[in-house]
Amino acid sequence: MSSESVTQELPARPAATEIVNDFSIQVATVNGSGSQTANLVLIRSLFQMGIPVSGKNLFPSNIAGLPTWYTIRANRHGYIGRKKEIDLLVAMNPETAREDALALDAGAAVVYDEPLKLNEVRSDLVFYPVPFDELVKPICPDAKLRRLVRNMIYDGVLSKLLGIEMAEMEKALTRQLGKKAKAVALNQAALAAGYAYAEQHLPKRDGLRVERMDKTRGKILIEANAAVAIGAMMAGVTVVTWYPITPSSTVCETLIDYMKKYRVDKASGKATFAIVQAEDELASIGMALGAGWAGARSMTATSGPGISLMSEFTGLAYYTEVPAVIVNVQRLGPSTGLPTRTAQGDILSTAVLSHGDTKHIMLIPSSAEECYELTMQAFDLAERFQTPVFVMTDLDLGMNTWMADSFRYPDKPFDRGKRLDAETLKTLGDWGRYLDVDGDGIAWRTVPGDGLPAYFNRGSGHNARGQYSERADDYTANVDRLAKKFETARQWVPAEVADDQPGADVAILAYGTTHWAAEEARDQLKSEAGLTTSYMRLRAYPFTEAVERFIDRYTRVYVVEQNRDAQMLSLLKLDLTPGQVGKLRSVVYYSGLPIDARTISDEILAQEREAK
Amino acid sequence: MTTPTPAAAPAAGKKVNRINLELATYRGGKTTLCAGCGHNAISERIVEAYFEMGVAPERVIKLSGIGCSSKSPAYFLGGSHGFNSVHGRMPAVATGAALANRHLMPIGVSGDGDTGAIGAGQFVHLMRRNIPLIYIVENNGCYGLTKGQLSPTADLGSKLKNGVVNDLPPMDLCALAIQLGATFVARSFSGDKKQLSALLKAAIAHKGTVLLDVISPCVTFNDHEGSTKSYAYVKDHDEALGEITFVPFFEDISVDYEEGSSTEVKMHDGSRVFLKKLDAKYNPQDKLAAITLLHETAARGEFATGLLYIEPDRPSFIDLLNVVDTPLSMLSEAQTRPGPEALEEIMERLR
């Protein structure tokens, strides 16, 4: 992507400038008004036309009645991060319409509910008033359904205004509503009504247009929580324990659906898994650890508040060396914070979760593909290192709609790590639960029911044989071995992905969903300011040695992340020399919206000016 | 809960059980609890019960939370895996392990603080689920390991050694468990060898969750005058609910009691429990009767001990989950990783 140039958009563009496949649409509705179907039909029909898209839902922590915004970005270059500017607003919510319209850049287009009279708010926008209530009446005699069908009318209007093929909209609609023939017919009528109205009453006065492309062939549209679920299923998870929390609930809910379909033994009709909704996160992590200790591949999924509750048990698992996969779909803020907004705010606290000296492996996917792959890998690493492994996603990744390549079937068998068997026991001769016989910090373990020697798993002080000990030398030897094990993990975690540009003096380090905005920002920096940047995307903690070498190659390295306190930068400092630390600069964003490219490029340019 | 009998003949001169193991095999490490602690007596009864029931130690897992009671799994069944977890959270760990391997026989040991205070939430939900687990509360009304503070089972008006009087009502863990749907609820006293042994063996035969609340005096911090959990007080106020006899499924013993003098409960595995000299009106399968009895005895300042409530045939949580017979922990990659066609089908729906 960095090699492609970006069409520069002027802040106030003349109405006639044609912009093809490069804009964002924001639909402002009321939570619970059934706009989701209309929005999914809209994004899916663009996708079916081969145009790269992304969909982001900005919603309140509420079930019905509060404002919600859905943003669809179509971009021919394949940029799927959030775009800062809105090019077309669909204003359906009387509560926010005025504010939404005032926030637009001059020249933007607005489709709005006619009674809202947005044309009186300002004069520098392109207005398309639509009398939704009048249009919905004749097509939907049942007054109770009108509220739901009404939204489909704006899809019809946009089909005409933007040139989205009606056949694709109808296909997307059928796909969305499935076999509900009556609902499909009603909504089709709404689509047609919107289209007809636009054709007769709304002459085109903006420059936004779509054109069929071929950039989505073989790709999928998915919310990455589902990708995590598919990864867990393909990794052979057998015990899943969870407690509902936004934004992670759909990880386990989706997993339940898939497991019921694909993980029931055909001969006996019985499940090859147990999924339990626990009474709280203290219990969900406890159950996952009980199962992991007993030899099952186990997992739980949660978000910040749940992670805080899991802290004590995580320390136990670290110290007694019990595997489990913990998915942390990060959300914004300390305490309850903003539960439906995104952040990368648990990086630092999760890395060292629990009291005493602890360090945990974290895998950090950027995409739906990686949510799938790294979740699978997390199960291997949890067993290999006999420790909790965290998969750090976020609300943006987990709950928004992402375009992704179809997932590849795994080509590696499970890695069950050092699980002792009778043969190995014979070879070893002597076995102790925490004896480091291989020099990599990882000991051999037995599990209940395997018929091999038993041990007592205890969170209190223990020696290499798992016996109770309060001896200073036993304690230090044990935690030093745990540190060694963590060092070994550097060679096993997914490596960083680097893009070194010849002649670059400046580099960007990012991770997770920040990647998408960072990539786009690099293109902006190059095309607009002539600043060539190198790039490294982190994918795990601990870092591999490549991070230090990368930093050594550049004068300034911008660590870009979505939290207030530069958390990843703080973690990097633990590994770096003072000279390397001196090169680090920080770009942070923490409003709860997904970070956008413009924020990054503006901030880097400002800091570059200061540096020179 | 059947255990295969090994073919080897018993070693001459040693008393062995039905799977040819000696009592010593069921022992654990040396106790570090105070001399005379009720918990040690309970550990002894546990050793005997598993020996007499002929359970293979490798099938048992021992779990606990934190506290004096929670140390005790190290002192029995040395050949079994153990998990000493965090304070009040043994139920979750036991649940996870039971889910991972349905053929394991978990026994958890907790205390009154570990259960009624910090662990109240997990205790409540464990009782609702009916996980196959023997949950023993070694109940002494105080926190021993932190030197004698009051616990939530301390009786109203009970006095600590330092003179502090408890002015809050106690939690009755048995009444709570019955109300929550537990399927085997019993109370005993660490000093009542016969009753505790019978109850433990019946517990091993039960297929769901067993709550066994054992009054177990703390000789160091709560055995003085003014305490309602002292040896002297418990002996004086123990109101045994009939005489209990347990007959395991593998013993063909006919028990003849005079008509009307004994209540028989048939357990899921075919074992039988006989309750003799029981009040004729008391039915251990009647929840309301059990709760009434607990309230009435508590009002008199007495402890009703014995098998309070039993529901032998309720499906366990694992039955409800309809899980395969092979332990989940032992399933192979071929059994747990769907094939490429499954992934392709999922992908196709997302395209």
XYZ file of C-alpha atoms in Angstrom, chain A residues 98-525:
428
model
C -27.903 19.184 13.704
C -24.632 18.389 15.438
C -23.805 15.742 12.844
C -24.328 18.236 10.027
C -22.289 20.925 11.745
C -19.359 18.524 12.113
C -19.023 17.949 8.367
C -16.422 19.548 6.125
C -17.867 21.989 3.620
C -18.965 20.313 0.434
C -20.005 17.058 2.059
C -23.306 15.497 1.034
C -26.236 14.925 3.402
C -29.187 12.623 2.897
C -31.635 13.524 5.642
C -35.146 13.064 6.873
C -36.922 16.046 5.340
C -38.699 17.300 8.499
C -35.280 17.821 10.127
C -34.734 20.808 7.795
C -30.963 20.461 7.872
C -30.723 22.781 4.903
C -31.432 25.588 7.368
C -28.436 24.679 9.539
C -25.762 25.588 7.014
C -25.537 26.317 3.326
C -22.178 24.860 2.276
C -23.279 21.215 2.088
C -25.008 19.263 -0.649
C -28.484 18.445 0.664
C -30.730 15.564 -0.328
C -33.951 15.744 1.690
C -36.055 12.565 1.703
C -39.580 12.337 3.173
C -39.046 8.898 4.747
C -42.392 8.737 6.563
C -44.343 9.529 3.423
C -42.405 6.962 1.410
C -42.751 4.166 3.931
C -46.543 4.406 4.375
C -47.684 2.959 1.043
C -45.124 0.124 1.034
C -45.636 -0.938 4.642
C -49.289 -0.981 5.729
C -48.384 -2.387 9.156
C -47.531 0.720 11.166
C -45.540 -1.312 13.694
C -43.050 -2.469 11.063
C -42.537 0.935 9.479
C -39.837 1.959 11.919
C -37.739 -0.999 10.778
C -38.437 -0.851 7.061
C -37.914 2.900 6.886
C -34.140 2.550 7.090
C -33.965 0.437 3.974
C -35.210 3.452 2.020
C -31.891 5.265 2.471
C -30.125 2.291 0.920
C -32.362 2.769 -2.137
C -31.557 6.487 -2.214
C -27.807 5.781 -1.971
C -28.070 3.144 -4.657
C -29.241 5.847 -7.040
C -27.004 8.665 -5.788
C -23.773 6.674 -5.685
C -24.442 4.181 -8.438
C -24.496 1.072 -6.240
C -26.000 -1.649 -8.397
C -29.545 -2.457 -7.275
C -29.069 -6.136 -8.125
C -26.190 -6.293 -5.613
C -28.305 -4.578 -2.975
C -31.090 -7.081 -3.475
C -28.622 -9.951 -3.311
C -27.157 -8.582 -0.092
C -30.633 -8.119 1.316
C -31.647 -11.687 0.597
C -28.454 -12.906 2.146
C -29.038 -10.789 5.230
C -32.665 -11.782 5.790
C -32.359 -15.351 4.565
C -35.594 -17.187 4.103
C -37.895 -14.611 5.651
C -39.793 -14.046 2.398
C -42.196 -11.448 3.781
C -39.399 -9.355 5.254
C -37.382 -9.592 2.035
C -40.369 -8.400 -0.023
C -41.068 -5.475 2.319
C -37.465 -4.363 2.288
C -37.153 -4.759 -1.449
C -40.120 -2.442 -1.821
C -38.359 0.053 0.454
C -35.185 -0.145 -1.627
C -37.196 0.461 -4.788
C -39.097 3.350 -3.217
C -35.871 5.069 -2.169
C -34.335 4.547 -5.575
C -37.416 5.876 -7.379
C -37.641 8.894 -5.138
C -33.990 9.789 -5.730
C -34.408 9.304 -9.453
C -37.358 11.697 -9.615
C -36.492 14.287 -6.986
C -32.782 14.301 -6.193
C -30.607 15.449 -9.080
C -26.971 14.496 -8.456
C -24.980 17.455 -7.130
C -22.042 15.797 -5.347
C -19.061 14.030 -6.900
C -19.140 10.712 -5.023
C -19.560 7.654 -7.155
C -18.843 3.957 -7.066
C -17.515 1.854 -9.863
C -17.200 -1.894 -10.037
C -13.684 -3.173 -9.186
C -12.126 -6.584 -8.631
C -10.455 -6.180 -5.266
C -12.609 -8.370 -3.064
C -12.563 -11.641 -4.968
C -12.136 -14.575 -2.565
C -12.241 -12.249 0.410
C -14.604 -12.386 3.359
C -16.372 -9.834 5.527
C -16.124 -10.673 9.191
C -16.185 -9.248 12.688
C -12.883 -10.386 14.112
C -14.412 -11.781 17.309
C -15.741 -14.466 14.975
C -12.224 -14.947 13.612
C -10.979 -15.568 17.155
C -13.776 -18.102 17.607
C -12.883 -19.947 14.401
C -9.222 -19.965 15.450
C -10.103 -21.431 18.842
C -12.244 -24.138 17.281
C -9.548 -25.076 14.773
C -7.017 -25.150 17.611
C -9.086 -27.895 19.196
C -10.257 -25.978 22.241
C -12.252 -28.286 24.505
C -13.144 -26.208 27.549
C -14.443 -22.663 27.127
C -15.528 -20.620 30.119
C -16.750 -17.065 29.953
C -18.761 -14.279 31.480
C -20.662 -11.797 29.315
C -18.913 -8.474 28.788
C -18.832 -5.990 25.928
C -16.949 -6.152 23.603
C -15.896 -9.782 24.020
C -19.213 -11.636 24.383
C -19.510 -12.430 20.701
C -16.240 -14.379 20.808
C -17.890 -17.097 22.889
C -21.376 -16.690 21.462
C -20.048 -17.214 17.931
C -17.886 -20.061 19.158
C -20.944 -21.800 20.635
C -22.651 -21.669 17.233
C -19.640 -23.037 15.372
C -18.879 -25.744 17.934
C -22.473 -27.000 17.871
C -22.146 -27.336 14.144
C -18.633 -28.691 13.724
C -17.567 -30.244 17.011
C -20.285 -32.715 17.818
C -19.207 -36.338 17.460
C -21.225 -37.755 14.585
C -21.433 -41.288 15.921
C -22.578 -40.491 19.459
C -24.148 -37.049 18.979
C -22.068 -35.872 21.907
C -19.986 -32.728 22.179
C -16.186 -32.777 22.046
C -16.260 -29.620 24.137
C -17.759 -28.005 27.204
C -18.727 -24.349 27.146
C -19.767 -22.803 30.432
C -21.109 -19.367 31.173
C -19.591 -18.788 34.588
C -20.880 -16.641 37.451
C -18.131 -14.044 36.998
C -14.652 -13.650 35.570
C -13.062 -14.970 38.768
C -14.831 -18.229 38.036
C -14.308 -18.229 34.283
C -10.526 -17.964 34.622
C -10.544 -20.451 37.519
C -12.420 -23.001 35.432
C -10.142 -22.429 32.443
C -7.123 -23.054 34.663
C -8.635 -26.140 36.293
C -9.186 -27.508 32.808
C -5.734 -26.478 31.581
C -4.097 -28.114 34.588
C -6.067 -31.294 33.887
C -4.743 -31.329 30.316
C -7.528 -29.749 28.247
C -7.061 -26.942 25.746
C -8.995 -24.247 27.558
C -9.813 -20.611 27.047
C -11.786 -17.639 28.252
C -12.542 -14.289 26.620
C -13.093 -10.996 28.347
C -12.325 -7.284 28.386
C -10.631 -4.842 30.779
C -12.834 -5.178 33.878
C -12.756 -8.955 33.511
C -8.995 -8.890 33.121
C -8.725 -6.958 36.382
C -10.769 -9.663 38.116
C -8.606 -12.389 36.599
C -5.452 -10.874 37.972
C -5.014 -13.109 41.030
C -5.654 -16.342 39.163
C -3.322 -15.245 36.352
C -0.511 -14.956 38.881
C -1.300 -18.445 40.154
C -1.197 -19.815 36.613
C 2.103 -18.061 35.919
C 3.708 -19.321 39.107
C 2.356 -22.867 39.024
C 2.670 -23.066 35.218
C -0.813 -23.837 34.055
C -1.750 -23.230 30.414
C -4.824 -21.307 29.255
C -5.692 -18.875 26.496
C -7.204 -15.570 27.574
C -8.634 -13.320 24.882
C -8.685 -9.660 25.892
C -10.898 -7.621 23.591
C -9.782 -4.236 24.858
C -12.194 -1.377 25.441
C -11.706 2.204 26.556
C -10.875 3.479 29.970
C -10.239 2.536 33.555
C -13.226 1.316 35.620
C -16.381 0.932 33.506
C -15.001 3.565 31.178
C -16.618 3.659 27.756
C -17.546 0.012 27.240
C -18.501 0.405 23.582
C -15.438 2.378 22.481
C -12.099 0.999 21.419
C -8.593 1.290 22.910
C -5.249 -0.449 23.304
C -5.275 0.390 26.953
C -4.466 -2.907 28.673
C -1.075 -3.548 27.090
C 1.034 -2.639 30.084
C -1.241 -4.016 32.795
C -1.766 -7.332 31.004
C 1.958 -7.822 30.361
C 2.585 -7.944 34.096
C -0.883 -8.892 35.351
C -1.002 -9.961 39.035
C 1.154 -9.257 42.062
C 4.765 -10.266 42.570
C 7.108 -10.644 39.617
C 5.053 -11.820 36.650
C 5.401 -11.563 32.872
C 2.975 -12.898 30.337
C 3.046 -13.792 26.684
C 0.752 -11.562 24.642
C -0.115 -12.059 20.989
C -1.327 -8.951 19.181
C -3.261 -9.462 15.955
C -3.927 -6.599 13.554
C -6.430 -8.189 11.267
C -9.183 -10.758 11.146
C -6.740 -13.203 9.504
C -4.348 -12.757 12.388
C -7.110 -13.077 14.975
C -7.685 -16.509 13.493
C -4.034 -17.497 13.172
C -2.706 -16.048 16.411
C -5.559 -17.494 18.440
C -4.628 -20.906 17.083
C -0.987 -20.252 17.881
C -1.914 -19.077 21.373
C -3.075 -22.604 22.250
C 0.240 -24.057 21.085
C 2.237 -21.480 23.019
C 0.118 -21.895 26.162
C 0.916 -25.613 26.192
C 4.511 -25.198 25.045
C 5.224 -22.665 27.793
C 2.690 -23.970 30.334
C 1.454 -20.502 31.070
C -1.494 -18.210 30.317
C -1.226 -16.636 26.878
C -3.168 -13.466 26.144
C -4.615 -12.650 22.743
C -4.859 -8.856 22.730
C -7.471 -7.624 20.308
C -9.720 -4.599 20.701
C -13.292 -3.494 20.166
C -12.504 -2.039 16.747
C -11.170 -5.368 15.557
C -13.607 -7.564 17.439
C -16.941 -5.872 16.775
C -16.468 -4.020 13.498
C -16.743 -5.419 9.996
C -13.422 -6.234 8.354
C -12.501 -7.341 4.897
C -10.071 -10.225 5.063
C -8.508 -12.976 2.996
C -10.167 -16.350 3.383
C -8.566 -18.186 6.291
C -6.008 -20.832 5.407
C -6.388 -24.311 6.802
C -3.622 -24.889 9.382
C -0.611 -26.723 8.019
C 0.967 -27.534 11.371
C -0.197 -30.116 13.899
C -0.957 -29.101 17.493
C 2.060 -28.481 19.686
C 1.147 -30.055 23.017
C 4.494 -29.011 24.490
C 6.288 -31.013 27.125
C 3.518 -33.305 28.240
C 5.188 -36.309 29.731
C 4.555 -39.801 28.417
C 5.788 -43.156 29.672
C 8.564 -43.304 27.054
C 9.936 -39.869 27.895
C 9.721 -40.644 31.577
C 11.949 -43.666 30.995
C 14.466 -41.559 29.082
C 14.488 -38.856 31.716
C 14.855 -41.375 34.522
C 14.228 -38.766 37.173
C 11.164 -36.534 37.046
C 10.251 -33.476 39.080
C 7.453 -31.140 38.079
C 9.678 -28.077 37.857
C 13.025 -29.639 36.956
C 14.587 -27.805 34.016
C 16.112 -30.854 32.352
C 16.389 -29.283 28.895
C 17.880 -25.942 29.893
C 15.145 -23.870 28.280
C 13.283 -23.119 31.475
C 10.412 -25.426 30.529
C 9.843 -28.503 32.680
C 7.870 -31.644 31.831
C 4.352 -31.892 33.150
C 1.941 -34.692 33.911
C -1.824 -34.351 34.030
C -4.443 -36.059 36.195
C -5.702 -39.236 34.641
C -2.612 -39.940 32.515
C -1.359 -42.609 34.918
C 2.037 -40.911 35.275
C 3.524 -39.577 38.517
C 1.272 -37.090 40.317
C 2.301 -33.773 41.821
C 0.752 -31.135 44.026
C 0.096 -27.913 42.151
C 0.477 -25.121 44.676
C 0.544 -21.351 44.524
C 2.669 -21.275 47.635
C 6.473 -21.549 47.510
C 7.685 -24.745 45.913
C 10.911 -26.382 44.876
C 11.831 -28.061 41.599
C 9.907 -31.163 42.670
C 6.756 -29.210 43.430
C 7.160 -29.688 47.170
C 6.237 -26.938 49.614
C 9.243 -24.786 50.316
C 9.934 -21.444 51.931
C 13.659 -21.637 51.267
C 15.146 -18.542 49.678
C 17.264 -20.562 47.244
C 14.278 -22.624 46.104
C 12.267 -19.458 45.512
C 14.915 -17.606 43.533
C 15.883 -20.680 41.510
C 12.242 -21.139 40.560
C 11.517 -17.555 39.512
C 14.842 -17.334 37.681
C 13.810 -20.384 35.693
C 10.478 -18.701 34.941
C 12.419 -15.690 33.630
C 14.509 -18.024 31.483
C 11.353 -19.603 30.137
C 10.120 -16.152 29.167
C 13.417 -15.546 27.351
C 12.939 -18.803 25.467
C 9.509 -17.544 24.390
C 11.145 -14.776 22.342
C 12.105 -17.407 19.786
C 8.622 -18.879 19.612
C 6.255 -15.937 19.458
C 5.103 -14.529 16.100
C 7.872 -12.275 14.803
C 7.453 -8.599 14.061
C 6.784 -7.583 10.459
C 9.205 -4.957 9.173
C 9.314 -2.815 6.057
C 12.712 -1.101 5.830
C 12.765 1.675 3.238
C 16.118 2.611 1.708
C 17.270 6.019 2.811
C 14.707 6.352 5.573
C 15.832 8.110 8.708
C 12.556 7.877 10.526
C 10.576 4.785 11.436
C 7.156 3.972 12.792
C 6.375 1.178 15.249
C 2.746 0.162 15.654
C 0.644 -2.850 16.585
C -2.892 -4.181 16.519
C -5.541 -2.097 14.782
C -3.243 0.940 14.777
C -1.528 -0.774 11.862
C -4.181 0.244 9.340
C -3.994 3.924 10.133
C -0.186 3.739 10.369
C 0.147 2.264 6.884
C -2.113 4.919 5.427
C -0.265 7.629 7.354
C 3.031 6.456 5.839
C 1.582 6.986 2.387
C 0.333 10.425 3.389
C 3.741 11.362 4.808
